[in-house]
């Protein structure tokens, strides 16, 4: 059984940082590309960042470039999203996605950025 579990969300003030984690079990993690998505209230789910299976290639949506960093530890079956200089518009539920020949989603972790 595949499990995708996000953690690390919370309430922070603008300018602060959070690190999200996503741990996956039940798949050959190191063969999967990993993505982070987010869904703000009233909006559709949107792609935020991706990392290839080896961790050598990363990509970001423009409005998080320079603030967010995606990384992975294949020995721990975990992908991370380091989020710095958070802004109120980063408020959303953040979802982890594993992609290879099948796609798996986590349940999400909520991030709220508010003064």
Coordinates of N, CA and C in Angstrom, one line a residue:
X1 N 0.8 -1.2 0.0 CA 0.0 0.0 0.0 C 0.9 1.2 0.0
X2 N 0.6 2.2 -0.9 CA 1.4 3.4 -1.0 C 0.8 4.4 -0.1
X3 N 1.8 5.0 0.7 CA 1.4 6.1 1.5 C 2.3 7.4 1.2
X4 N 1.6 8.5 1.1 CA 2.3 9.8 0.9 C 1.9 10.7 2.0
X5 N 2.8 11.1 2.9 CA 2.4 11.8 4.1 C 3.2 13.1 4.2
X6 N 2.5 14.2 4.1 CA 3.1 15.6 4.2 C 3.1 16.0 5.7
X7 N 4.1 16.8 6.1 CA 4.1 17.4 7.4 C 4.8 18.7 7.3
X8 N 4.8 19.5 8.4 CA 5.5 20.7 8.5 C 4.8 22.0 8.3
X9 N 3.5 21.9 8.0 CA 2.7 23.1 7.8 C 2.5 23.8 9.2
X10 N 1.9 25.0 9.1 CA 1.6 25.7 10.3 C 1.3 27.2 10.0
X11 N 1.2 28.0 11.1 CA 0.9 29.4 11.0 C 2.2 30.2 11.2
X12 N 2.5 31.0 10.3 CA 3.7 31.8 10.4 C 3.4 33.3 10.0
X13 N 4.3 34.2 10.4 CA 4.2 35.6 10.0 C 4.9 35.8 8.7
X14 N 4.5 36.8 8.0 CA 5.2 37.2 6.7 C 6.7 37.3 7.0
X15 N 7.5 36.8 6.1 CA 9.0 36.9 6.2 C 9.6 35.7 6.9
X16 N 8.8 34.9 7.6 CA 9.3 33.7 8.3 C 9.5 32.5 7.3
X17 N 10.0 31.4 7.9 CA 10.3 30.3 7.0 C 9.6 29.0 7.6
X18 N 9.3 28.1 6.7 CA 8.8 26.7 7.1 C 9.5 25.7 6.2
X19 N 9.7 24.5 6.7 CA 10.1 23.4 5.8 C 9.1 22.3 5.9
X20 N 8.6 22.0 4.7 CA 7.6 20.9 4.6 C 8.4 19.7 4.2
X21 N 7.9 18.6 4.7 CA 8.4 17.2 4.4 C 7.3 16.4 3.8
X22 N 7.7 15.4 3.0 CA 6.8 14.5 2.4 C 7.5 13.1 2.4
X23 N 7.0 12.2 3.1 CA 7.6 10.9 3.2 C 6.7 9.9 2.5
X24 N 7.3 9.1 1.6 CA 6.6 8.1 0.8 C 7.0 6.7 1.1
X25 N 6.0 5.8 1.2 CA 6.3 4.4 1.4 C 5.5 3.6 0.4
X26 N 6.0 2.4 0.1 CA 5.3 1.5 -0.8 C 5.6 1.6 -2.2
X27 N 6.6 2.5 -2.6 CA 7.0 2.6 -3.9 C 8.6 2.6 -4.0
X28 N 9.1 2.5 -5.1 CA 10.6 2.7 -5.3 C 10.8 4.2 -5.4
X29 N 10.9 4.8 -4.3 CA 10.9 6.3 -4.2 C 12.0 6.9 -5.2
X30 N 13.1 6.3 -5.3 CA 14.2 6.9 -6.1 C 14.0 6.9 -7.6
X31 N 12.9 6.2 -8.0 CA 12.6 6.2 -9.4 C 11.5 7.2 -9.8
X32 N 10.9 7.9 -8.8 CA 9.8 8.8 -9.0 C 10.3 10.2 -9.0
X33 N 9.8 11.0 -9.9 CA 9.9 12.5 -9.8 C 8.9 12.9 -8.7
X34 N 9.2 14.0 -8.1 CA 8.4 14.5 -7.0 C 8.0 15.9 -7.2
X35 N 6.8 16.2 -6.9 CA 6.3 17.6 -7.1 C 5.6 18.1 -5.9
X36 N 5.6 19.4 -5.7 CA 4.8 20.1 -4.7 C 3.8 20.9 -5.4
X37 N 2.6 20.8 -5.0 CA 1.5 21.6 -5.5 C 0.9 22.4 -4.3
X38 N 0.1 23.4 -4.6 CA -0.6 24.1 -3.5 C -2.0 24.5 -4.0
X39 N -2.9 24.6 -3.0 CA -4.3 25.0 -3.4 C -4.7 26.1 -2.3
X40 N -4.8 27.3 -2.8 CA -5.3 28.4 -2.0 C -6.8 28.4 -1.9
X41 N -7.4 29.0 -0.9 CA -8.8 29.0 -0.8 C -9.5 29.6 -2.0
X42 N -10.4 28.9 -2.6 CA -11.1 29.4 -3.7 C -10.4 29.2 -5.1
X43 N -9.2 28.6 -5.0 CA -8.4 28.4 -6.2 C -8.3 27.0 -6.6
X44 N -7.8 26.7 -7.8 CA -7.5 25.4 -8.2 C -6.1 25.0 -7.7
X45 N -5.9 23.7 -7.6 CA -4.5 23.3 -7.2 C -3.5 23.7 -8.3
X46 N -2.4 24.2 -7.8 CA -1.4 24.7 -8.8 C 0.0 24.1 -8.5
X47 N 0.7 23.8 -9.5 CA 2.1 23.3 -9.3 C 3.0 24.4 -8.8
X48 N 3.9 23.9 -7.8 CA 4.8 24.9 -7.2 C 6.3 24.5 -7.6
X49 N 6.7 23.3 -7.4 CA 8.1 22.9 -7.6 C 8.2 21.4 -8.0
X50 N 9.3 21.1 -8.7 CA 9.5 19.7 -9.0 C 10.9 19.3 -8.9
X51 N 11.2 18.0 -8.7 CA 12.6 17.5 -8.6 C 12.6 16.2 -9.3
X52 N 13.6 15.9 -10.1 CA 13.7 14.6 -10.8 C 14.2 13.5 -9.8
X53 N 14.2 12.3 -10.3 CA 14.4 11.2 -9.3 C 15.8 11.3 -8.6
X54 N 16.8 11.7 -9.3 CA 18.1 11.8 -8.7 C 18.4 13.0 -7.9
X55 N 17.5 14.0 -8.0 CA 17.6 15.3 -7.3 C 18.5 16.3 -8.0
X56 N 18.9 16.0 -9.2 CA 19.9 16.9 -10.0 C 19.2 18.0 -10.7
X57 N 17.9 17.9 -10.9 CA 17.1 18.9 -11.7 C 15.9 19.4 -10.9
X58 N 15.8 20.7 -10.7 CA 14.7 21.2 -10.0 C 14.0 22.3 -10.9
X59 N 12.8 22.5 -10.7 CA 12.0 23.6 -11.3 C 11.0 24.2 -10.4
X60 N 10.7 25.5 -10.6 CA 9.9 26.2 -9.7 C 8.9 27.1 -10.5
X61 N 7.7 27.4 -10.0 CA 6.9 28.4 -10.5 C 7.5 29.7 -10.3
X62 N 7.3 30.7 -11.1 CA 8.0 32.0 -11.1 C 7.9 32.7 -9.7
X63 N 6.7 32.6 -9.1 CA 6.5 33.4 -7.9 C 7.1 32.9 -6.7
X64 N 7.8 31.7 -6.8 CA 8.5 31.2 -5.6 C 10.0 31.1 -5.8
X65 N 10.4 31.4 -7.0 CA 11.8 31.3 -7.4 C 12.6 32.2 -6.5
X66 N 13.7 31.7 -5.9 CA 14.6 32.5 -5.0 C 14.1 32.4 -3.6
X67 N 12.9 31.9 -3.3 CA 12.4 31.8 -1.9 C 12.2 30.4 -1.5
X68 N 11.8 29.5 -2.4 CA 11.5 28.1 -2.1 C 12.6 27.2 -2.7
X69 N 12.9 26.1 -2.0 CA 13.9 25.2 -2.5 C 13.4 23.8 -2.2
X70 N 13.3 23.0 -3.3 CA 12.9 21.6 -3.2 C 14.1 20.7 -3.2
X71 N 14.1 19.7 -2.4 CA 15.2 18.8 -2.3 C 14.7 17.4 -1.9
X72 N 15.5 16.4 -2.0 CA 15.1 15.1 -1.6 C 16.2 14.3 -1.0
X73 N 15.8 13.3 -0.2 CA 16.8 12.4 0.4 C 16.2 11.0 0.0
X74 N 16.8 10.4 -1.0 CA 16.3 9.1 -1.4 C 16.5 8.0 -0.4
X75 N 17.5 8.1 0.5 CA 17.7 7.1 1.5 C 16.6 7.2 2.6
X76 N 15.9 8.3 2.7 CA 14.9 8.5 3.7 C 13.5 8.5 3.0
X77 N 13.4 8.3 1.7 CA 12.2 8.3 1.0 C 11.4 9.6 1.2
X78 N 12.1 10.7 1.3 CA 11.5 12.0 1.7 C 11.9 13.1 0.7
X79 N 10.9 14.0 0.4 CA 11.2 15.2 -0.3 C 10.8 16.4 0.6
X80 N 11.5 17.5 0.4 CA 11.4 18.6 1.2 C 11.0 19.8 0.4
X81 N 10.4 20.8 1.0 CA 10.2 22.1 0.4 C 10.5 23.1 1.5
X82 N 11.7 23.7 1.3 CA 12.1 24.8 2.2 C 11.5 26.1 1.7
X83 N 10.8 26.8 2.5 CA 10.1 28.0 2.1 C 10.6 29.1 3.0
X84 N 11.2 30.1 2.4 CA 11.7 31.3 3.1 C 11.0 32.5 2.6
X85 N 11.1 33.5 3.5 CA 10.5 34.8 3.1 C 9.0 34.6 2.7
X86 N 8.3 33.9 3.5 CA 6.9 33.6 3.2 C 6.0 34.9 3.1
X87 N 5.1 34.8 2.2 CA 4.2 35.9 2.0 C 2.7 35.5 2.2
X88 N 1.8 36.4 2.5 CA 0.4 36.0 2.7 C -0.1 35.2 1.5
X89 N 0.3 35.5 0.3 CA -0.2 34.8 -0.9 C 0.3 33.4 -1.0
X90 N 1.2 33.0 -0.1 CA 1.7 31.6 0.0 C 0.7 30.7 0.8
X91 N -0.2 31.4 1.4 CA -1.2 30.6 2.2 C -2.0 29.6 1.3
X92 N -1.9 28.4 1.7 CA -2.5 27.3 0.9 C -2.4 26.0 1.6
X93 N -3.1 25.0 1.1 CA -2.8 23.6 1.5 C -1.7 23.1 0.5
X94 N -0.6 22.6 1.0 CA 0.4 22.1 0.1 C 0.4 20.6 0.0
X95 N 0.5 20.1 -1.2 CA 0.3 18.7 -1.5 C 1.6 18.2 -2.2
X96 N 2.0 17.0 -1.8 CA 3.1 16.3 -2.4 C 2.6 15.3 -3.4
X97 N 3.3 15.2 -4.5 CA 2.9 14.2 -5.6 C 4.1 13.4 -6.0
X98 N 3.9 12.1 -6.1 CA 4.9 11.2 -6.7 C 4.5 10.8 -8.1
X99 N 5.4 10.9 -9.0 CA 5.0 10.6 -10.4 C 6.0 9.7 -11.1
X100 N 5.6 8.6 -11.6 CA 6.4 7.8 -12.5 C 5.4 7.2 -13.5
X101 N 5.2 5.9 -13.4 CA 4.2 5.3 -14.3 C 2.8 5.3 -13.6
X102 N 2.8 5.7 -12.3 CA 1.6 6.0 -11.6 C 1.8 7.3 -10.8
X103 N 0.7 7.9 -10.5 CA 0.7 9.1 -9.7 C 0.1 8.9 -8.4
X104 N 0.8 9.4 -7.3 CA 0.2 9.3 -6.0 C 0.3 10.7 -5.3
X105 N -0.8 11.0 -4.5 CA -0.9 12.2 -3.8 C -1.0 12.0 -2.3
X106 N -0.5 13.0 -1.6 CA -0.7 13.0 -0.2 C -2.0 13.8 0.2
X107 N -2.3 13.9 1.5 CA -3.5 14.5 1.9 C -3.3 16.0 2.1
X108 N -2.1 16.5 2.1 CA -1.8 17.9 2.2 C -1.5 18.4 3.6
X109 N -0.8 19.5 3.7 CA -0.5 20.1 4.9 C -0.8 21.6 4.8
X110 N -1.4 22.2 5.7 CA -1.8 23.6 5.6 C -0.8 24.6 6.0
X111 N -0.6 25.6 5.2 CA 0.4 26.7 5.5 C -0.4 28.0 5.5
X112 N -0.3 28.7 6.6 CA -1.0 30.0 6.8 C 0.0 31.1 7.1
X113 N 0.0 32.1 6.2 CA 1.0 33.2 6.5 C 0.1 34.4 6.7
X114 N 0.2 34.9 8.0 CA -0.6 36.0 8.4 C 0.1 36.8 9.5
X115 N -0.1 38.1 9.4 CA 0.6 39.0 10.5 C 0.0 38.7 11.9

